[in-house]
CSV table of C-alpha atoms in Angstrom, one decimal:
chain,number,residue,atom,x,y,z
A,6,UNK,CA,6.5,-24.7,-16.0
A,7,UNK,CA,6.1,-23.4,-19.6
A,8,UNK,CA,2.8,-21.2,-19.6
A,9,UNK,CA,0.8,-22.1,-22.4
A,10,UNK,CA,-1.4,-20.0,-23.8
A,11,UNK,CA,-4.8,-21.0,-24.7
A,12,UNK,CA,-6.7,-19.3,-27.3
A,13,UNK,CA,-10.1,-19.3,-28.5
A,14,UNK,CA,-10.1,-19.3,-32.3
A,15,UNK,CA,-13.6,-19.2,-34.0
A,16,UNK,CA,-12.4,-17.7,-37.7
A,17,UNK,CA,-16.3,-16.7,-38.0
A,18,UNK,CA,-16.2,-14.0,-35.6
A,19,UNK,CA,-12.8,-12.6,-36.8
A,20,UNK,CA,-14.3,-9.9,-38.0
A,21,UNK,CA,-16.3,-8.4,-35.0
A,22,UNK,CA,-12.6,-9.1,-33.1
A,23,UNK,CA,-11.2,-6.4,-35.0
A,24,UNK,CA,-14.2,-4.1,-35.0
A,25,UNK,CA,-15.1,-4.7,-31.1
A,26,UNK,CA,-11.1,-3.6,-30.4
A,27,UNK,CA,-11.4,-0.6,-32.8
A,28,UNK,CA,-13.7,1.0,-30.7
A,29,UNK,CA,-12.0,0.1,-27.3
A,30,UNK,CA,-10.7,3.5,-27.2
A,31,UNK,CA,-8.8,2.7,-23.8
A,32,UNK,CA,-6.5,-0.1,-25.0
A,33,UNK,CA,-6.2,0.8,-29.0
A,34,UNK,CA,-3.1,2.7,-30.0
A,35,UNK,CA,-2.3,4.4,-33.5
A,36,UNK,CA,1.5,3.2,-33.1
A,37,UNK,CA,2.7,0.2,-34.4
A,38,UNK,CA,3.8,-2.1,-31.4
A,39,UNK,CA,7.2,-3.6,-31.8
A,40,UNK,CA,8.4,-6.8,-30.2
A,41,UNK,CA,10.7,-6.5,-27.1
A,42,UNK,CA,12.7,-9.3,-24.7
A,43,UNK,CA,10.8,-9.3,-21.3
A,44,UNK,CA,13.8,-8.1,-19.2
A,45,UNK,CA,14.6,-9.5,-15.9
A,46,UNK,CA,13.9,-6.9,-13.6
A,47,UNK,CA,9.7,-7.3,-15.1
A,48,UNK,CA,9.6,-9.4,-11.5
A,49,UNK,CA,6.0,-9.7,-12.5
A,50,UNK,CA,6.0,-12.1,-15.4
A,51,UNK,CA,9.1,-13.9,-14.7
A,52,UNK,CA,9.0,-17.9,-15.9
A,53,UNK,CA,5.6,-16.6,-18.0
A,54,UNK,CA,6.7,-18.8,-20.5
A,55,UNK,CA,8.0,-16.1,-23.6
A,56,UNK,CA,10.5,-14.4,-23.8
A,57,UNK,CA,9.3,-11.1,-26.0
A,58,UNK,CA,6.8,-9.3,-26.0
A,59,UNK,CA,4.9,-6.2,-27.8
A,60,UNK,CA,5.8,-2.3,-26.5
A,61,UNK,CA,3.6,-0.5,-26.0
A,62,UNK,CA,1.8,-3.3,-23.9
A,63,UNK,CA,-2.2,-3.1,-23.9
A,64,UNK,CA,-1.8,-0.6,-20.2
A,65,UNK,CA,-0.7,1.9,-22.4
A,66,UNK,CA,2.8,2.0,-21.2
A,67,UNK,CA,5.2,3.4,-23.9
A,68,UNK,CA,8.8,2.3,-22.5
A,69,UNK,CA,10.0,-0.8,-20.6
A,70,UNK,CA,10.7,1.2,-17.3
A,71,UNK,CA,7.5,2.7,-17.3
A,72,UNK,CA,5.9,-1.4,-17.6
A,73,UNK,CA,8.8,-2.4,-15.3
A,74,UNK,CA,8.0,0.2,-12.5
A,75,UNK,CA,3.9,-0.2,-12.6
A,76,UNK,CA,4.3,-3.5,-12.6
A,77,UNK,CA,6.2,-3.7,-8.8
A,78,UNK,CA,2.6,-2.3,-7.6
A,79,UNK,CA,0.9,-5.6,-8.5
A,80,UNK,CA,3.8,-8.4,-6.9
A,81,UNK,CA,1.6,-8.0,-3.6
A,82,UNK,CA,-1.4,-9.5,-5.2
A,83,UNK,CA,0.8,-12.3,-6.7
A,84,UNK,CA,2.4,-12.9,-3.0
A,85,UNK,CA,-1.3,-13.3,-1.7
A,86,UNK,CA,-2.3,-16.4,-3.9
A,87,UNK,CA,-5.8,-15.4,-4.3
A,88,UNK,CA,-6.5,-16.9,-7.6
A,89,UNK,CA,-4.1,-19.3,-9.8
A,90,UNK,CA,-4.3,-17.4,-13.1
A,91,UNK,CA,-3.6,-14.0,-11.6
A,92,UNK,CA,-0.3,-13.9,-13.3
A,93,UNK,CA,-1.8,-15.0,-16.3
A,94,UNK,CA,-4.1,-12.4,-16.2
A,95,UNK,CA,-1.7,-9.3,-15.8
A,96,UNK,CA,1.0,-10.3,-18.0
A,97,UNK,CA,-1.4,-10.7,-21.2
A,98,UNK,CA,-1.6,-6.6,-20.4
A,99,UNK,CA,1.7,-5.9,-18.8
A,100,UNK,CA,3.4,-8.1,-21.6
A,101,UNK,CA,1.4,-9.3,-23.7
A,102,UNK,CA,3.0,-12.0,-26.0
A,103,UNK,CA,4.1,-11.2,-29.5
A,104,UNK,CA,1.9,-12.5,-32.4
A,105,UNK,CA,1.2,-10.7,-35.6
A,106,UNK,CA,-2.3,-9.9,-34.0
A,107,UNK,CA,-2.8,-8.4,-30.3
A,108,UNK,CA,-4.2,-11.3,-28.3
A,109,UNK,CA,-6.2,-9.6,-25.3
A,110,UNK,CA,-7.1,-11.8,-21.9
A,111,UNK,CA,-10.9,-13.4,-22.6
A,112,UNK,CA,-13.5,-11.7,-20.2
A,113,UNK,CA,-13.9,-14.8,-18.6
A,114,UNK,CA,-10.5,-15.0,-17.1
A,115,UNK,CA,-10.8,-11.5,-16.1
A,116,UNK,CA,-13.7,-12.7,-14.6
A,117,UNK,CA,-12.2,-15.8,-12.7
A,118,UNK,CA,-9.5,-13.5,-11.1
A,119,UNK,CA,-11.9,-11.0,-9.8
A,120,UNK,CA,-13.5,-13.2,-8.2
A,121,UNK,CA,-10.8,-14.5,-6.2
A,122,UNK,CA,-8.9,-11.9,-5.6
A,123,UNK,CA,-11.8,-8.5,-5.2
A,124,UNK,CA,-12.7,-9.8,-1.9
A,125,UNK,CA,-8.7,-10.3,-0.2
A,126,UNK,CA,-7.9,-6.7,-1.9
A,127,UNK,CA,-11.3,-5.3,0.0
A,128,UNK,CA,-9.9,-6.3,2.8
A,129,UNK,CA,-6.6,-4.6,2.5
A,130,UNK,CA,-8.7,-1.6,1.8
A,131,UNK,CA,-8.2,-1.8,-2.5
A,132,UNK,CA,-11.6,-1.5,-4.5
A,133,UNK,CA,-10.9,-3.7,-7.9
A,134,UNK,CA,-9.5,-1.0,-9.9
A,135,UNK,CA,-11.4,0.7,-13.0
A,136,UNK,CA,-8.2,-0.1,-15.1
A,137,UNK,CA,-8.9,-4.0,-14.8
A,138,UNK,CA,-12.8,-3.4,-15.9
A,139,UNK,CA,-13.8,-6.8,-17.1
A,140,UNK,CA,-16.6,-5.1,-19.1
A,141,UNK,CA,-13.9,-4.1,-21.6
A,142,UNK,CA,-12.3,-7.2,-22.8
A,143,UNK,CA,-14.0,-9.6,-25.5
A,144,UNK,CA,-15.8,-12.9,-24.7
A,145,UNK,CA,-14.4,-16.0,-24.9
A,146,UNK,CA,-15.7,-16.5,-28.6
A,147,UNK,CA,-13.3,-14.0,-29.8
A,148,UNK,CA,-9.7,-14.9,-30.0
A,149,UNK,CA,-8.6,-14.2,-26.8
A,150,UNK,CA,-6.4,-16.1,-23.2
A,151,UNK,CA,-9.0,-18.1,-22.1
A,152,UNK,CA,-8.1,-19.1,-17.8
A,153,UNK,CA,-6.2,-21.6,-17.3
A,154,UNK,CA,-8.0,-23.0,-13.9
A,155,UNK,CA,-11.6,-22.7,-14.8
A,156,UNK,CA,-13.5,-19.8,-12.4
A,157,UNK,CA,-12.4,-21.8,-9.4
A,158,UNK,CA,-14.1,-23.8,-7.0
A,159,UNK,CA,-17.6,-24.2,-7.0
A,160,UNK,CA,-18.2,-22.3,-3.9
A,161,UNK,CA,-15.9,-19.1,-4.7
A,162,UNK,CA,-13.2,-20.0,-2.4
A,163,UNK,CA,-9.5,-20.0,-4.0
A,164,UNK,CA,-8.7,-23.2,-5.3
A,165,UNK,CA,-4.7,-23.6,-5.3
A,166,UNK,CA,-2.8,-26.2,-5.9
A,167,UNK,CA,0.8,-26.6,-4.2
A,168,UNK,CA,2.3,-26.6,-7.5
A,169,UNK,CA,1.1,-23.1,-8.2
A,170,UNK,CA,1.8,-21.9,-4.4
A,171,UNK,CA,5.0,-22.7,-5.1
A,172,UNK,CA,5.6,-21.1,-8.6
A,173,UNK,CA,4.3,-17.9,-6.7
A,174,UNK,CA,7.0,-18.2,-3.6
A,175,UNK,CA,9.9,-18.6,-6.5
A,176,UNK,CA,8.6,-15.6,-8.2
A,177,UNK,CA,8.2,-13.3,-5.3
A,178,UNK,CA,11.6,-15.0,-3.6
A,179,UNK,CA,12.9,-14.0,-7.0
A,180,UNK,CA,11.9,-10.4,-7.5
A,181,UNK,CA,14.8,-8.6,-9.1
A,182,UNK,CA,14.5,-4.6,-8.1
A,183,UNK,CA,17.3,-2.1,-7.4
A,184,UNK,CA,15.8,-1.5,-4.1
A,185,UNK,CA,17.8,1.2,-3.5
A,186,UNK,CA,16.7,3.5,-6.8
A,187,UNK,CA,12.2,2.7,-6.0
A,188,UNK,CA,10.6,5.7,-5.7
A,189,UNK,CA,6.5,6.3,-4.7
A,190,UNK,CA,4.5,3.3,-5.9
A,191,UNK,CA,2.0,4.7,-8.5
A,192,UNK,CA,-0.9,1.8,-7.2
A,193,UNK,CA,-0.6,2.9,-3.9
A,194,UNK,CA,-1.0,6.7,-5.1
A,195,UNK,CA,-3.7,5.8,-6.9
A,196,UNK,CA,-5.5,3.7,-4.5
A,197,UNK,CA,-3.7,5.2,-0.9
A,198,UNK,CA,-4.5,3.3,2.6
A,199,UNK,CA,-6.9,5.7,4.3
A,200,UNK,CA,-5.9,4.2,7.5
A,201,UNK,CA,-4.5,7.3,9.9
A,202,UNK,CA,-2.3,4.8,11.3
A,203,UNK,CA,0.3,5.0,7.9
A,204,UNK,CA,-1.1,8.1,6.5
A,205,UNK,CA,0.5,10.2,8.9
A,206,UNK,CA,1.3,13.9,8.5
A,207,UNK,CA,5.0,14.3,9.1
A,208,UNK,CA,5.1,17.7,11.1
A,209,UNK,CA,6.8,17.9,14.6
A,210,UNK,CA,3.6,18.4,16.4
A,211,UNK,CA,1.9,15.5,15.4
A,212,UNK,CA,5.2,13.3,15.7
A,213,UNK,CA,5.6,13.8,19.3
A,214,UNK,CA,1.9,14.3,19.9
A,215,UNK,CA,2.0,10.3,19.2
A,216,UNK,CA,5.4,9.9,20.8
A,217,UNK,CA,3.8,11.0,24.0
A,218,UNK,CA,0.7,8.6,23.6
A,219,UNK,CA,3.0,5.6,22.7
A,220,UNK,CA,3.3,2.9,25.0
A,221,UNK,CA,6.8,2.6,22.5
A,222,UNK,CA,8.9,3.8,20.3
A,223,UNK,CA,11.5,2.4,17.8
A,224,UNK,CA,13.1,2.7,14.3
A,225,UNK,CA,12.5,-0.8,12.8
A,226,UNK,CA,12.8,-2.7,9.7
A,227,UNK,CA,9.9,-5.4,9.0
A,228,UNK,CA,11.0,-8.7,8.0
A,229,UNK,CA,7.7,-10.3,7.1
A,230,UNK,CA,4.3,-8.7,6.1
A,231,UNK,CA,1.3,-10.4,6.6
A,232,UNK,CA,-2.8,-9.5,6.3
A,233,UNK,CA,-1.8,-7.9,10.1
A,234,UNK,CA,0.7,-8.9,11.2
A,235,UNK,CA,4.1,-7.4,10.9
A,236,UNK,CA,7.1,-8.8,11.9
A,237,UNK,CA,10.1,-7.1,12.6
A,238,UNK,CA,13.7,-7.2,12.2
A,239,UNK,CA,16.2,-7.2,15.3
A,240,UNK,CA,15.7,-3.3,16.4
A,241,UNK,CA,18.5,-1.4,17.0
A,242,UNK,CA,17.0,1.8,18.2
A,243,UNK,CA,14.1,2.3,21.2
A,244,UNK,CA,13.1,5.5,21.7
A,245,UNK,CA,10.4,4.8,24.5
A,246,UNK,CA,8.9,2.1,26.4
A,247,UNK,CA,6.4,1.0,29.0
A,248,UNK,CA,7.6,0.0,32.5
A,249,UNK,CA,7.4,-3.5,32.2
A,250,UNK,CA,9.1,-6.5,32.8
A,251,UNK,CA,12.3,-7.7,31.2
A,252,UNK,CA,10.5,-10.8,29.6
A,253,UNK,CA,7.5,-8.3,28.5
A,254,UNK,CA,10.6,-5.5,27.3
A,255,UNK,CA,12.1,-8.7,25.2
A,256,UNK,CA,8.9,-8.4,22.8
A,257,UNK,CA,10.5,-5.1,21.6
A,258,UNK,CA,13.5,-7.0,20.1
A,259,UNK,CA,11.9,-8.8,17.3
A,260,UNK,CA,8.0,-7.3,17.5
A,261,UNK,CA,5.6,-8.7,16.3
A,262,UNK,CA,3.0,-6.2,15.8
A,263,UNK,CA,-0.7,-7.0,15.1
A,264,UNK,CA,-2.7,-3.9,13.1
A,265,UNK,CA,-6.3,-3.0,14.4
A,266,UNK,CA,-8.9,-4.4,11.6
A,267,UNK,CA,-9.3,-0.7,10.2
A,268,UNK,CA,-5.7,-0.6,9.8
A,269,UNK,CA,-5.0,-3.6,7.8
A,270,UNK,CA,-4.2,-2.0,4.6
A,271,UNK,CA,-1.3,-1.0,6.3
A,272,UNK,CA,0.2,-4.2,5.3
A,273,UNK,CA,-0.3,-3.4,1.6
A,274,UNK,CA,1.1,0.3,2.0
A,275,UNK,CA,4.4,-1.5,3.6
A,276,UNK,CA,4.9,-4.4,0.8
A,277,UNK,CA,4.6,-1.8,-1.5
A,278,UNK,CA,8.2,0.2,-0.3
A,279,UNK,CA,11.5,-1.2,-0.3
A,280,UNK,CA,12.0,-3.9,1.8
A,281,UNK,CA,15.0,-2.3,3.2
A,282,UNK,CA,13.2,0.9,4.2
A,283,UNK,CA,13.6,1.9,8.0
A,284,UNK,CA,10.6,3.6,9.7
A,285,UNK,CA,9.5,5.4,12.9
A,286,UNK,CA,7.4,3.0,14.9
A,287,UNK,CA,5.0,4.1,17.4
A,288,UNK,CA,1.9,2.1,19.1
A,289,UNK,CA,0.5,1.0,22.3
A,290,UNK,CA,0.2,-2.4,24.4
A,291,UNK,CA,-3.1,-3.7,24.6
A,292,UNK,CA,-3.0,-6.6,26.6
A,293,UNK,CA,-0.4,-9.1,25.3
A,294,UNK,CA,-0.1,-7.7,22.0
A,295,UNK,CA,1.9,-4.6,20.2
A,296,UNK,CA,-0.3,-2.3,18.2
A,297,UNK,CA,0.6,0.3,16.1
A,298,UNK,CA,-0.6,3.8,16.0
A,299,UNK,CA,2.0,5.6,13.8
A,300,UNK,CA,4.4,3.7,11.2
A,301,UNK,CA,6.4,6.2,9.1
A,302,UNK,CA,9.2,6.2,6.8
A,303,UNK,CA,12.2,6.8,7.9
A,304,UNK,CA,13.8,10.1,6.3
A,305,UNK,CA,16.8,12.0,6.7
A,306,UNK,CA,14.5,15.6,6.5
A,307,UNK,CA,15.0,18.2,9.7
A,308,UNK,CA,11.8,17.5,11.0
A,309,UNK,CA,12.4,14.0,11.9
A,310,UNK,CA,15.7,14.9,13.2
A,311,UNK,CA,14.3,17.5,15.4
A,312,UNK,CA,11.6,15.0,16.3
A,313,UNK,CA,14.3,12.4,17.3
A,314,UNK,CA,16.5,15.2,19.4
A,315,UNK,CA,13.3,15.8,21.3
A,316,UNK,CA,12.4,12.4,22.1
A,317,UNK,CA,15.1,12.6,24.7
A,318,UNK,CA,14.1,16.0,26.3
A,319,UNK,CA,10.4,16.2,25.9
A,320,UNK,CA,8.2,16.3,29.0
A,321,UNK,CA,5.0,14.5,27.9
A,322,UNK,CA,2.8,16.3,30.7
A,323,UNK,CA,3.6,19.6,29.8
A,324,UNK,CA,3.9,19.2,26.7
A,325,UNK,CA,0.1,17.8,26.3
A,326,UNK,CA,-0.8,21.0,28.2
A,327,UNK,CA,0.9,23.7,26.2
A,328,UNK,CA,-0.6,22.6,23.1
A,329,UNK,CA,-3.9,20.8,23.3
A,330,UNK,CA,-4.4,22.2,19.8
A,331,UNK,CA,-2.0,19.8,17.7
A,332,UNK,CA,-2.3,18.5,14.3
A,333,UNK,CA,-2.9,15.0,15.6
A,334,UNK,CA,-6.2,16.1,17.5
A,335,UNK,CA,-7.0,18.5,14.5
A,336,UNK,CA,-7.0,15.5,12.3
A,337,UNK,CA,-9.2,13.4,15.1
């Protein structure tokens, strides 16, 4: 579907456009922009309905990788469908069309997508992020990208059509990354999960500290990330398990794995790596269902391969006695 831009023109107020954005000392730059084709790998704004846009964009960003790379942080909030002019929104500041004049999103649709979205990325554990402060763009009777789907539905509740649930699966289906060559996501350094459960410290003490509380152990890929629920791909390597049956053992083969309330940002922290990224698994089973405790990524680094050589010596009893002063506890 061609995106069509809609833009509030009222010539009278031209004026106090150009002084309002003059003194907008985040977004204004002394360099002239220049006009750019949105490359493929811009996952983000794929099918946005142009195909250039200025550089810098209105983020700040001064070179195509830099807007290609920030931009991976934001696909998770695409992939969560919270409002249906959230890609609107962040392309007309990741890639802003190009016109003669800088056309900025109107307030209004900042508004709109804050309040669909601030409440699903609160409960991943994100605060709406100062960058994105709807205070700083101009009302809708400047010239500006007015929404697209109104504010929503009367009672705040996303209001989605299939037609745009389905854009949204394309795009994310679609998402063109060298998987291979991501590094750290800058949103999630910026805004990092403070559950304990993926924040981790990656010393041999506290790695078989949890190894020795697990119920299991594995090295896993996830297939599907959900709000808390993480599915994993066939696994290949178990370090530990509980003595249980073989149908209650078969769980381990494809977990499904169910994060504690306080721990659901954890979903976020994982969409935000590679999808190919392996990581050390730990957790417990509470009743019927697998929950983690530790989920690290997977390195090649001598502590995790001292780690994994101790997995298959360690004596969990003596080893809780000899040092009841490890960084797990510390960090308790």
């Amino acid at each position: 579907m061609i995106l069509q831009i809609l833009v509030l023109m009222i010539s009278t107020h031209f004026g106090m456009s150009y002084s309002y954005f003059a003194d907008w000392s985040v977004l204004a730059r002394d360099r002239t922009p220049s006009c750019v084709n949105i490359p493929k790998n811009l996952s983000l704004c794929h099918k946005i309905g142009y195909t250039r846009m200025r550089l810098p964009n209105l983020l700040e960003h001064d070179t195509m990788q830099e807007v290609s790379h920030q931009a991976k942080s934001w696909l998770p909030l695409l992939s969560i469908h919270c409002h249906p002019d959230t890609k609107l929104f962040l392309c007309s500041l990741f890639a802003p069309v190009c016109l003669e004049r800088t056309i900025y999103p109107c307030r209004s649709l900042c508004l709109a997508v804050k309040r669909g979205c601030e409440k699903t990325m609160k409960s991943y554990g994100f605060p709406w992020p100062s960058m994105l402060d709807c205070q700083k763009f101009p009302l809708d009777n400047d010239m500006c990208i007015a929404a697209m789907n109104g504010n929503g539905s009367a009672n705040g509740k996303e209001n989605h059509s299939e037609l745009h649930k389905q854009e949204y699966k394309e795009i994310v289906r679609d998402i063109v990354v060298d998987e291979e060559k991501e590094t750290k996501d800058p949103f999630m350094e910026s805004i990092p999960c403070s559950s304990q459960t993926c924040n981790q410290e990656a010393s041999f003490n506290n790695i078989i500290n949890n190894f020795c509380k697990a119920d299991f152990v594995m090295k896993i890929k996830f297939k599907k990330v959900k709000h808390r629920l993480l599915t994993g791909r066939k696994v290949k390597n178990v370090y530990k398990t509980w003595r249980g049956t073989p149908g209650e053992l078969r769980k381990l083969r494809k977990p499904k794995l169910k994060l504690r309330p306080e721990d659901s940002c954890c979903s976020v922290w994982v969409k935000a790596r590679r999808k190919r990224q392996n990581y050390l698994l730990m957790g417990s089973k509470v009743g019927e269902e697998l929950v983690p405790s530790l989920i690290l990524p997977w390195t090649k680094d001598r502590v995790l391969k001292r780690a994994r050589r101790a997995f298959k010596q360690i004596d969990c009893s003596s080893y809780s006695k000899s040092n009841p002063n490890n960084a797990y506890e510390s960090k308790s």
